[in-house]
mmCIF file of C-alpha atoms in Angstrom:
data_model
loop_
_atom_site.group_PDB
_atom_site.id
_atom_site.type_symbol
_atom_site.label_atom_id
_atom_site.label_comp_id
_atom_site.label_asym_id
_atom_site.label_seq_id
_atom_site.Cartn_x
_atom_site.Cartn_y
_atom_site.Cartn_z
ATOM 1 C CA UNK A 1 95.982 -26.323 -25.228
ATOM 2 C CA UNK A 2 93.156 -28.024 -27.213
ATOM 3 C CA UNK A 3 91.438 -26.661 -29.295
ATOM 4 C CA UNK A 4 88.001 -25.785 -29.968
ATOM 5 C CA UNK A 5 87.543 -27.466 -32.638
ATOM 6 C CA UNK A 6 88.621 -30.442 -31.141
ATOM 7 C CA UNK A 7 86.548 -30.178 -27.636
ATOM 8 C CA UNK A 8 83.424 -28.631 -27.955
ATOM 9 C CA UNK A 9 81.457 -26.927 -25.528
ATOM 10 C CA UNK A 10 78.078 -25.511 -26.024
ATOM 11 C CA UNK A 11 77.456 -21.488 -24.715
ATOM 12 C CA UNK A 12 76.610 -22.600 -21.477
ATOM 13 C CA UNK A 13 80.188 -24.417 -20.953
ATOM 14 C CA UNK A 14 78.606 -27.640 -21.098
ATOM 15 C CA UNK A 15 80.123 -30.961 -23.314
ATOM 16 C CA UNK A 16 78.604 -30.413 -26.775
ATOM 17 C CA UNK A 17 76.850 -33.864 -26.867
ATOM 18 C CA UNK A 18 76.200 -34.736 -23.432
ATOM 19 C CA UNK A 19 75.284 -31.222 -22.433
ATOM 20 C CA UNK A 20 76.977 -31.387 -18.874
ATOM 21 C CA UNK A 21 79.133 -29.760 -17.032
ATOM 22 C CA UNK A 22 81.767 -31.141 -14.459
ATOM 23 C CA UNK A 23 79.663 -30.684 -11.175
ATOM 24 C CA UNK A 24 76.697 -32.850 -13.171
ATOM 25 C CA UNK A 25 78.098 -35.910 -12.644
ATOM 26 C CA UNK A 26 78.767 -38.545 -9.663
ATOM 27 C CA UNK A 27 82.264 -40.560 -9.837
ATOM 28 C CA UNK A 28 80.095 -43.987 -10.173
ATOM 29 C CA UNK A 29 78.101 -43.945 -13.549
ATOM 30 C CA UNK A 30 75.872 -46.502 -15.129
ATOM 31 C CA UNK A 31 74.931 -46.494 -18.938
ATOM 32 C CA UNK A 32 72.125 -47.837 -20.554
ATOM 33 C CA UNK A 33 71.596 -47.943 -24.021
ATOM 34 C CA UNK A 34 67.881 -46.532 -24.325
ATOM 35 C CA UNK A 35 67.051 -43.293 -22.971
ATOM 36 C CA UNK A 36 63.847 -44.767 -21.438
ATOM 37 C CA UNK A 37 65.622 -46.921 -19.602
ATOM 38 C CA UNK A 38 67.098 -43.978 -17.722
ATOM 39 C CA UNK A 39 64.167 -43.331 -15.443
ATOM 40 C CA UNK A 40 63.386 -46.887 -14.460
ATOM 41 C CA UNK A 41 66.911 -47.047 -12.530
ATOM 42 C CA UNK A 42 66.494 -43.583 -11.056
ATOM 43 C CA UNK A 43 62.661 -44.329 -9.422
ATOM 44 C CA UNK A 44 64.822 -46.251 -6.871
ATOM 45 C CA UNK A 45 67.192 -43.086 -6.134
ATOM 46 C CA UNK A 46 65.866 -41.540 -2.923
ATOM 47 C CA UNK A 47 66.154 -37.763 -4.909
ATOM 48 C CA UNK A 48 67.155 -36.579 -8.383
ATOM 49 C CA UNK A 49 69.544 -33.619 -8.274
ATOM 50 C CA UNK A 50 70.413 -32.802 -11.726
ATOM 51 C CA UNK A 51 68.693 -33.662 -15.480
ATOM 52 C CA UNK A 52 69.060 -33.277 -19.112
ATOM 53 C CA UNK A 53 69.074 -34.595 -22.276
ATOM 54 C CA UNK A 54 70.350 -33.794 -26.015
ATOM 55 C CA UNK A 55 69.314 -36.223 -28.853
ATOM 56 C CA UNK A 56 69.571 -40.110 -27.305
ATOM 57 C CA UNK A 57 71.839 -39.071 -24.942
ATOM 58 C CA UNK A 58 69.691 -38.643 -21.721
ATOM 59 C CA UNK A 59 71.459 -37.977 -17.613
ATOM 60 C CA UNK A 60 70.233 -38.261 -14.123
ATOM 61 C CA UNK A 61 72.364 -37.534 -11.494
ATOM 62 C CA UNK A 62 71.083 -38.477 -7.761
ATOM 63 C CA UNK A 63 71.655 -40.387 -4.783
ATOM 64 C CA UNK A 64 70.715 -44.109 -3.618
ATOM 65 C CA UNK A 65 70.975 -45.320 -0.597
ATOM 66 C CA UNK A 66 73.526 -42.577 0.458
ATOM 67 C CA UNK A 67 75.688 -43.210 -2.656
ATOM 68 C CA UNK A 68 75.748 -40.641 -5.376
ATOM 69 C CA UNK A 69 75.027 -41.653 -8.830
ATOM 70 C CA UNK A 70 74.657 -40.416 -12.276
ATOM 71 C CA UNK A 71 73.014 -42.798 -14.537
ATOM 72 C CA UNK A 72 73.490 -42.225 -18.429
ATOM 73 C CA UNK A 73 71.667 -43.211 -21.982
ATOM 74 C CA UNK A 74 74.703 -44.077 -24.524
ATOM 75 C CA UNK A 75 72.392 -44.615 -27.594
ATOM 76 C CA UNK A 76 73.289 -47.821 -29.811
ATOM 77 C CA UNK A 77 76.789 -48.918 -30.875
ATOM 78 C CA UNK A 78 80.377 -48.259 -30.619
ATOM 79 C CA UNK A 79 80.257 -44.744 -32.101
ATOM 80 C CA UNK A 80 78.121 -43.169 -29.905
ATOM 81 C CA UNK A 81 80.397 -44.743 -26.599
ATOM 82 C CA UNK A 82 83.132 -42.654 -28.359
ATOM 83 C CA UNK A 83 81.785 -39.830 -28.030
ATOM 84 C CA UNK A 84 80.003 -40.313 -24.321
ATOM 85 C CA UNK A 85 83.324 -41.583 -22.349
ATOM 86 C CA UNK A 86 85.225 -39.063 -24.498
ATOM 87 C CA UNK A 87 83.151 -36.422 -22.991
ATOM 88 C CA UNK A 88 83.079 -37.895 -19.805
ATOM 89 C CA UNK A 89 86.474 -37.745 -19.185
ATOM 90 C CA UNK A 90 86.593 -34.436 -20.392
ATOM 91 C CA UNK A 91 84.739 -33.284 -17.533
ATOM 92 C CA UNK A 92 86.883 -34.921 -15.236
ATOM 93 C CA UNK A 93 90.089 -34.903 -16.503
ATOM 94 C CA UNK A 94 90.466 -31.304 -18.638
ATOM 95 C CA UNK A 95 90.361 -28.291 -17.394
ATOM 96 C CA UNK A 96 87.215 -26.980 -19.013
ATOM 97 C CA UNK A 97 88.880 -22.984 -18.453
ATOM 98 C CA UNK A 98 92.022 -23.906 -19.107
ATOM 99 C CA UNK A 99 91.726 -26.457 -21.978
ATOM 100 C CA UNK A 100 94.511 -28.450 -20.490
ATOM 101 C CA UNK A 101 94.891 -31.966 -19.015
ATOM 102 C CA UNK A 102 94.423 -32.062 -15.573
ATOM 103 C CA UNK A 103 98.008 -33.157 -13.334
ATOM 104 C CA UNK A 104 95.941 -35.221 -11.214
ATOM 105 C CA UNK A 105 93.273 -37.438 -13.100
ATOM 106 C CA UNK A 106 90.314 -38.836 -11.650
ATOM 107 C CA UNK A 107 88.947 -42.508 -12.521
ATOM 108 C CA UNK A 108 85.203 -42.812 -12.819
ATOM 109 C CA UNK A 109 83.640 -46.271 -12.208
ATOM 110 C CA UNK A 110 81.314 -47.086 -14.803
ATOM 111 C CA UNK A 111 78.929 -50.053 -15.184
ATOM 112 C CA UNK A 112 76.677 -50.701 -18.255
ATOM 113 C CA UNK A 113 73.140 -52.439 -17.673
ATOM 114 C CA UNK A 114 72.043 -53.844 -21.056
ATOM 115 C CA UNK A 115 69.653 -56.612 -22.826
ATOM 116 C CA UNK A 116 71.333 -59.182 -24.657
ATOM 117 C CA UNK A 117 70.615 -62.744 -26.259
ATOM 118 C CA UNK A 118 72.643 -65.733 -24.674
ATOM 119 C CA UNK A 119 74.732 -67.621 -27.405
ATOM 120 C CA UNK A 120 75.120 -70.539 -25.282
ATOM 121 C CA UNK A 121 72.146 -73.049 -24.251
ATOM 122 C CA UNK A 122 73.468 -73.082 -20.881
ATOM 123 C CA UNK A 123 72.692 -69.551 -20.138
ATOM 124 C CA UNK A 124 69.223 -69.364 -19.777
ATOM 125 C CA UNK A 125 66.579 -66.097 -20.156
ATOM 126 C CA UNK A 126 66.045 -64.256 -16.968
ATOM 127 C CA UNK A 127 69.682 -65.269 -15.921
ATOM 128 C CA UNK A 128 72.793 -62.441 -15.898
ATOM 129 C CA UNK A 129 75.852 -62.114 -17.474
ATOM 130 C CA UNK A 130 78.558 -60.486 -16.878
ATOM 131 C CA UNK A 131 81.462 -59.516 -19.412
ATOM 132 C CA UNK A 132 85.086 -60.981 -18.055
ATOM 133 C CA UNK A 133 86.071 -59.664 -21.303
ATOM 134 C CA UNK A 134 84.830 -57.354 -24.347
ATOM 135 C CA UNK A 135 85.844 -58.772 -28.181
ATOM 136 C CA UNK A 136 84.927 -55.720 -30.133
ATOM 137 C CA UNK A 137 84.119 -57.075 -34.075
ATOM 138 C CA UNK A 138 83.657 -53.166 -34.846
ATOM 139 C CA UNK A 139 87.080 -51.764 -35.339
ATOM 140 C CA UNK A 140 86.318 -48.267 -33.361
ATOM 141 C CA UNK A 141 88.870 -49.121 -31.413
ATOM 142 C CA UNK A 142 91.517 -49.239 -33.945
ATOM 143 C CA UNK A 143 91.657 -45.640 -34.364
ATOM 144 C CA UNK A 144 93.197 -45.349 -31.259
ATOM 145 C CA UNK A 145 96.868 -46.748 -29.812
ATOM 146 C CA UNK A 146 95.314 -49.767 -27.699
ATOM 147 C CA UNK A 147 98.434 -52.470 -27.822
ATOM 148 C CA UNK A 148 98.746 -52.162 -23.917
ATOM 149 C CA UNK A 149 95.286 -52.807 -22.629
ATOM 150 C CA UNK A 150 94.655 -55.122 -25.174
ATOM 151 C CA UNK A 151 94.878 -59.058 -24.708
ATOM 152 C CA UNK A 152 96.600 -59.817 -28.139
ATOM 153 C CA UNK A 153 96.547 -63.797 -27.497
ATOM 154 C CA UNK A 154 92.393 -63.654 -27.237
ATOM 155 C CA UNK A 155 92.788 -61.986 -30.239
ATOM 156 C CA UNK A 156 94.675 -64.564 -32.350
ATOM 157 C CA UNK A 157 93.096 -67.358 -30.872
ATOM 158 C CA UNK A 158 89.637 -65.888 -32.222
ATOM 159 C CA UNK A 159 91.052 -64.973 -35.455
ATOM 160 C CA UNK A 160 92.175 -68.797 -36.203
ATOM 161 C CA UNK A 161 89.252 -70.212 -34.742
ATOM 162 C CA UNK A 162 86.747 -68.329 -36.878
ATOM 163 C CA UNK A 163 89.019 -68.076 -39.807
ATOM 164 C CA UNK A 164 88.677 -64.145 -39.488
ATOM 165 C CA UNK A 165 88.507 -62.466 -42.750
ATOM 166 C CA UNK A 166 91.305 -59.714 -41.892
ATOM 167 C CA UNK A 167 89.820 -57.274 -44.644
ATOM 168 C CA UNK A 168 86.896 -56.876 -41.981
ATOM 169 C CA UNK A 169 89.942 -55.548 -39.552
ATOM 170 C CA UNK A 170 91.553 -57.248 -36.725
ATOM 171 C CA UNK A 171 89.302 -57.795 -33.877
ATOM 172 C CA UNK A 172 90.186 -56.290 -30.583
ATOM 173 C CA UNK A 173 90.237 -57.978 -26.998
ATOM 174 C CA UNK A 174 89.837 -55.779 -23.417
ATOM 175 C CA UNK A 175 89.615 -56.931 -19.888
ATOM 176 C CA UNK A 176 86.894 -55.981 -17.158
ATOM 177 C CA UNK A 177 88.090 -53.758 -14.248
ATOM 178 C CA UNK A 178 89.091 -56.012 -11.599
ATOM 179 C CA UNK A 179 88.191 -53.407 -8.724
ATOM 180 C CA UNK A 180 84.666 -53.741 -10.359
ATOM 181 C CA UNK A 181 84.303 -57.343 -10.791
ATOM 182 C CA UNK A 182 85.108 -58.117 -7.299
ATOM 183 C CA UNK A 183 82.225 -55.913 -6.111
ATOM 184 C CA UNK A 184 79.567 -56.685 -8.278
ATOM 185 C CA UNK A 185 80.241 -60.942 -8.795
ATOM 186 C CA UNK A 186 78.003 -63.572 -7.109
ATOM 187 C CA UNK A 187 77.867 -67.210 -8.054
ATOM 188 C CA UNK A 188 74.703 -66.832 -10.145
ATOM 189 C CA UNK A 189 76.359 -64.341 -12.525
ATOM 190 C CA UNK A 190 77.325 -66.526 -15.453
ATOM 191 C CA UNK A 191 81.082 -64.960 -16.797
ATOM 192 C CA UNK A 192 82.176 -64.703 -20.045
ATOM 193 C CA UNK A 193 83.272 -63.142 -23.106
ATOM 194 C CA UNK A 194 80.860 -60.936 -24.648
ATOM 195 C CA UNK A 195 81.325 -59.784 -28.418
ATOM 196 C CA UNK A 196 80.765 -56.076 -29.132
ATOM 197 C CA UNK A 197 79.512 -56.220 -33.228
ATOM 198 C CA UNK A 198 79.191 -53.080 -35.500
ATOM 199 C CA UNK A 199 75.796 -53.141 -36.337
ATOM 200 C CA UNK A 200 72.185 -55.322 -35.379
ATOM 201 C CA UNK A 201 71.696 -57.439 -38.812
ATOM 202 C CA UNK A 202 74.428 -58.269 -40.902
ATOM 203 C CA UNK A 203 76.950 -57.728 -38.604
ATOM 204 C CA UNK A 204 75.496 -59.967 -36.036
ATOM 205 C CA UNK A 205 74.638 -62.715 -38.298
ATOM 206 C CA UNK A 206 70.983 -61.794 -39.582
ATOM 207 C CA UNK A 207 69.824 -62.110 -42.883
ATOM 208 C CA UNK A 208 67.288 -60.686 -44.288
ATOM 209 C CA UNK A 209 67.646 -59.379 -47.927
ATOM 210 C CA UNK A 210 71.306 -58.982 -47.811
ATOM 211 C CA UNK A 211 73.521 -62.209 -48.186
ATOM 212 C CA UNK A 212 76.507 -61.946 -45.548
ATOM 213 C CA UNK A 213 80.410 -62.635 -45.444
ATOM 214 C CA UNK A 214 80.539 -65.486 -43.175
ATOM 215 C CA UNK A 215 77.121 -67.163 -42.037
ATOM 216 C CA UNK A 216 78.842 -69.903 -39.759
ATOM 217 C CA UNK A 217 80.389 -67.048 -37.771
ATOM 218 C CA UNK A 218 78.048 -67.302 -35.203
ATOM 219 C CA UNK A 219 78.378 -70.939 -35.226
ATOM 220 C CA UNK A 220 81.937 -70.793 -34.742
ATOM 221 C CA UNK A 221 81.680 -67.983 -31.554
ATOM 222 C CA UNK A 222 79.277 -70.256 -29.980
ATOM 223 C CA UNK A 223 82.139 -73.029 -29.880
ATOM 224 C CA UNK A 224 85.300 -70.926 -29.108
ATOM 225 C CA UNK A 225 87.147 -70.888 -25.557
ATOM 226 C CA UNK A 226 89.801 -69.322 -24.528
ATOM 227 C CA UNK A 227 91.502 -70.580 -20.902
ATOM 228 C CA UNK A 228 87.442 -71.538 -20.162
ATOM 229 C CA UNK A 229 86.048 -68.087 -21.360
ATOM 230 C CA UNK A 230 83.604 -68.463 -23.712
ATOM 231 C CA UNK A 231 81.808 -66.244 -25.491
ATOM 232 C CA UNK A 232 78.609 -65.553 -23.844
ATOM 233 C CA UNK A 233 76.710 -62.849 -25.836
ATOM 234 C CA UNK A 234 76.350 -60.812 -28.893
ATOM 235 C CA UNK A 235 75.767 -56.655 -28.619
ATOM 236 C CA UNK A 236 76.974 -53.362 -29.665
ATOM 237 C CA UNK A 237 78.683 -51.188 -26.961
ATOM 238 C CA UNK A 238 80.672 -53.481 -24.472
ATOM 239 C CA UNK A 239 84.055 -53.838 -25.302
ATOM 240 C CA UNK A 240 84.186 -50.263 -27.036
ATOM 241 C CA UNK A 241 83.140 -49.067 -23.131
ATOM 242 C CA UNK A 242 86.054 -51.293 -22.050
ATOM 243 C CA UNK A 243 88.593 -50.108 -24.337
ATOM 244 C CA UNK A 244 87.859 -46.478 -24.235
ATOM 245 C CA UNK A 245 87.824 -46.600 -19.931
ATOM 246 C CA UNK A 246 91.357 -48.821 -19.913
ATOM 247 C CA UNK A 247 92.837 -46.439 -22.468
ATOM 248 C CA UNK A 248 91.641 -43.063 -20.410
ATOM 249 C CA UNK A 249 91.762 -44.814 -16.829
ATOM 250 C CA UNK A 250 89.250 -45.396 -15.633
ATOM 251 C CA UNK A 251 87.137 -48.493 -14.303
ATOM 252 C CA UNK A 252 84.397 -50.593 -16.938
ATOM 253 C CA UNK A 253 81.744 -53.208 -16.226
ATOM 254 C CA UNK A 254 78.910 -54.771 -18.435
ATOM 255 C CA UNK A 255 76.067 -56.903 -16.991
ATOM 256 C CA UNK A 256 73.402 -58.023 -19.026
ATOM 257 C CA UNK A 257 70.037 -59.124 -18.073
ATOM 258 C CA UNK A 258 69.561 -62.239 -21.157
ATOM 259 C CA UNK A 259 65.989 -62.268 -22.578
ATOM 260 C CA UNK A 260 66.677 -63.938 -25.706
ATOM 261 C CA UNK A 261 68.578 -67.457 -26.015
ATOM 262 C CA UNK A 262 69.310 -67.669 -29.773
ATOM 263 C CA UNK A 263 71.207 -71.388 -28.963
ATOM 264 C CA UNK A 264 67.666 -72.662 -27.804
ATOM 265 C CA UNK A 265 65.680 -70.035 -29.697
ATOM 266 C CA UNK A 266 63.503 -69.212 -26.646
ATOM 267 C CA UNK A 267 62.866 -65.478 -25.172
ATOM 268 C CA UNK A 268 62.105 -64.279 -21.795
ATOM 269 C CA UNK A 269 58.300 -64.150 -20.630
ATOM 270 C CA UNK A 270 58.923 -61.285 -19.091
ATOM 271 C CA UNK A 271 62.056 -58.941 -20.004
ATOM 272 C CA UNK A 272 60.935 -56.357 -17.873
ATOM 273 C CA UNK A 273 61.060 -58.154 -14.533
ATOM 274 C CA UNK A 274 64.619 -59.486 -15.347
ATOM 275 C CA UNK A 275 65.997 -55.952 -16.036
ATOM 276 C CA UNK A 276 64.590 -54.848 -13.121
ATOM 277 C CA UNK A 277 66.106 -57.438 -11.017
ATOM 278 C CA UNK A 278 69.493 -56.531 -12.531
ATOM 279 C CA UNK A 279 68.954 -52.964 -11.858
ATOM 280 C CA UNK A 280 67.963 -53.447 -8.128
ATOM 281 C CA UNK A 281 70.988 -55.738 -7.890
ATOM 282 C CA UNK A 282 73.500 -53.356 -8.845
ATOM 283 C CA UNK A 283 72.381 -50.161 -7.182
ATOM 284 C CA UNK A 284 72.298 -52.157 -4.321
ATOM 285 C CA UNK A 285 76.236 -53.555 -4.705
ATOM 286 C CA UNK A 286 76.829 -49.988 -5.670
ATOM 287 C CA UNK A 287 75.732 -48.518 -2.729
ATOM 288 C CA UNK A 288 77.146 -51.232 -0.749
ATOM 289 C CA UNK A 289 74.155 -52.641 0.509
#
């Protein structure tokens, strides 16, 4: 049995962070990282069944186009997509009553819809991306047994190609569901590697008052490939999302809508009307439309 003190549910026998319960949520989930972002997915739903928030991390649950959906705000960074898909499969997978693993597990599908800046000059603003693969630079991960979901040769091949200080921890390398990619691809989503960092400045290459480890590493991302991936974007959530769902089984997929090209140093005129367009364009492969 687990224990209390291990999985946490508020009075009302509700996750303690995400404040739901299991009948709250729909088997195909999209995160965003900003809570306001929540409501300009769910003004396309055609009704809103279910609604709450605690701190950043904001729900919706309702249906498009016939297809039930809940639609969640993660907050920024690896730690808080431990605790979300944590609790998430909680409510799917553990008998709440019970406090026991459930003999037959369910798999959610879950697609993120982020912002990101394009590392490459070939990926313009306005254009999507979506993540083949997830290189986490943030060592969550780590804390967890991940050797068989993740893709150790990625791994070293990024490690000698940036000359990876180790004492920063090894950097970790998951796939994209498969079942996912296949539904949501077109030929004018540009495919890649996207790199997950630890933090927004530093971490990420900024400087502003703080000098950094490496300040080519950037550089050196922008120029890596590995069998014609190459890496595509800098954020904070996706391959954490990737690991967590391979690990626990179930399905992960990042898009990102690119306003900023940090190659060309140029940002999108309008940000807004290139999230929307992503948004529109996944509900709609969602729902099978």
């Amino acid at each position: 049995m687990i224990q209390t003190s291990e999985l946490i549910l508020n009075p009302d026998g509700s996750v303690y962070h995400l404040n739901l319960r299991p009948e709250h949520i729909a088997h195909d989930i999209i995160f965003v990282g900003d809570q306001n972002r929540v409501e300009k997915i769910t003004q396309f739903f055609d009704s809103i069944e279910y609604s709450t928030q605690k701190r950043e991390f904001k729900t919706q649950t309702g249906i498009y186009k016939g297809k039930r959906i809940s639609v969640i705000s993660t907050g920024i960074g690896p730690d808080n997509i431990d605790i979300v898909l944590n609790e998430l499969d909680a409510l799917v997978n553990i008998d709440l009553e019970t406090r026991l693993p459930k003999e037959n597990l369910t798999s959610l599908n879950i697609i993120r819809i982020g912002t990101s800046g394009s590392l490459q000059a070939d990926i313009p603003v306005d254009s999507f991306v979506m993540s083949k693969f997830g290189l986490g630079l943030d060592n969550m991960l780590r804390s967890y047994l991940i050797d068989e979901v993740s893709q150790n040769a990625l791994e070293d091949a990024f490690i000698i190609h940036t000359n990876w200080d180790i004492r920063k921890g090894r950097p970790y390398a998951i796939a994209c569901s498969e079942k996912l990619e296949k539904i949501i691809e077109s030929d004018k989503i540009f495919k890649g590697i996207t790199a997950t960092a630890g933090g927004f400045y530093g971490p990420q290459g900024r400087v502003l008052r703080l000098n950094i480890q490496d300040k080519e590493l950037n550089n050196k991302m922008d120029n890596f490939n590995f069998n014609d991936n190459r890496i595509t974007n800098l954020e904070m959530e996706t391959a954490a999302i990737y690991g967590l769902s391979a690990l626990l089984g179930h399905n992960a997929l990042s898009l990102n809508a690119i306003i900023a090209n940090r190659a060309s140093g140029t940002f999108s005129e309008d940000p807004y009307k290139a999230v929307d367009e992503l948004i529109a364009y996944t509900l709609n492969k969602l729902a099978g439309k």
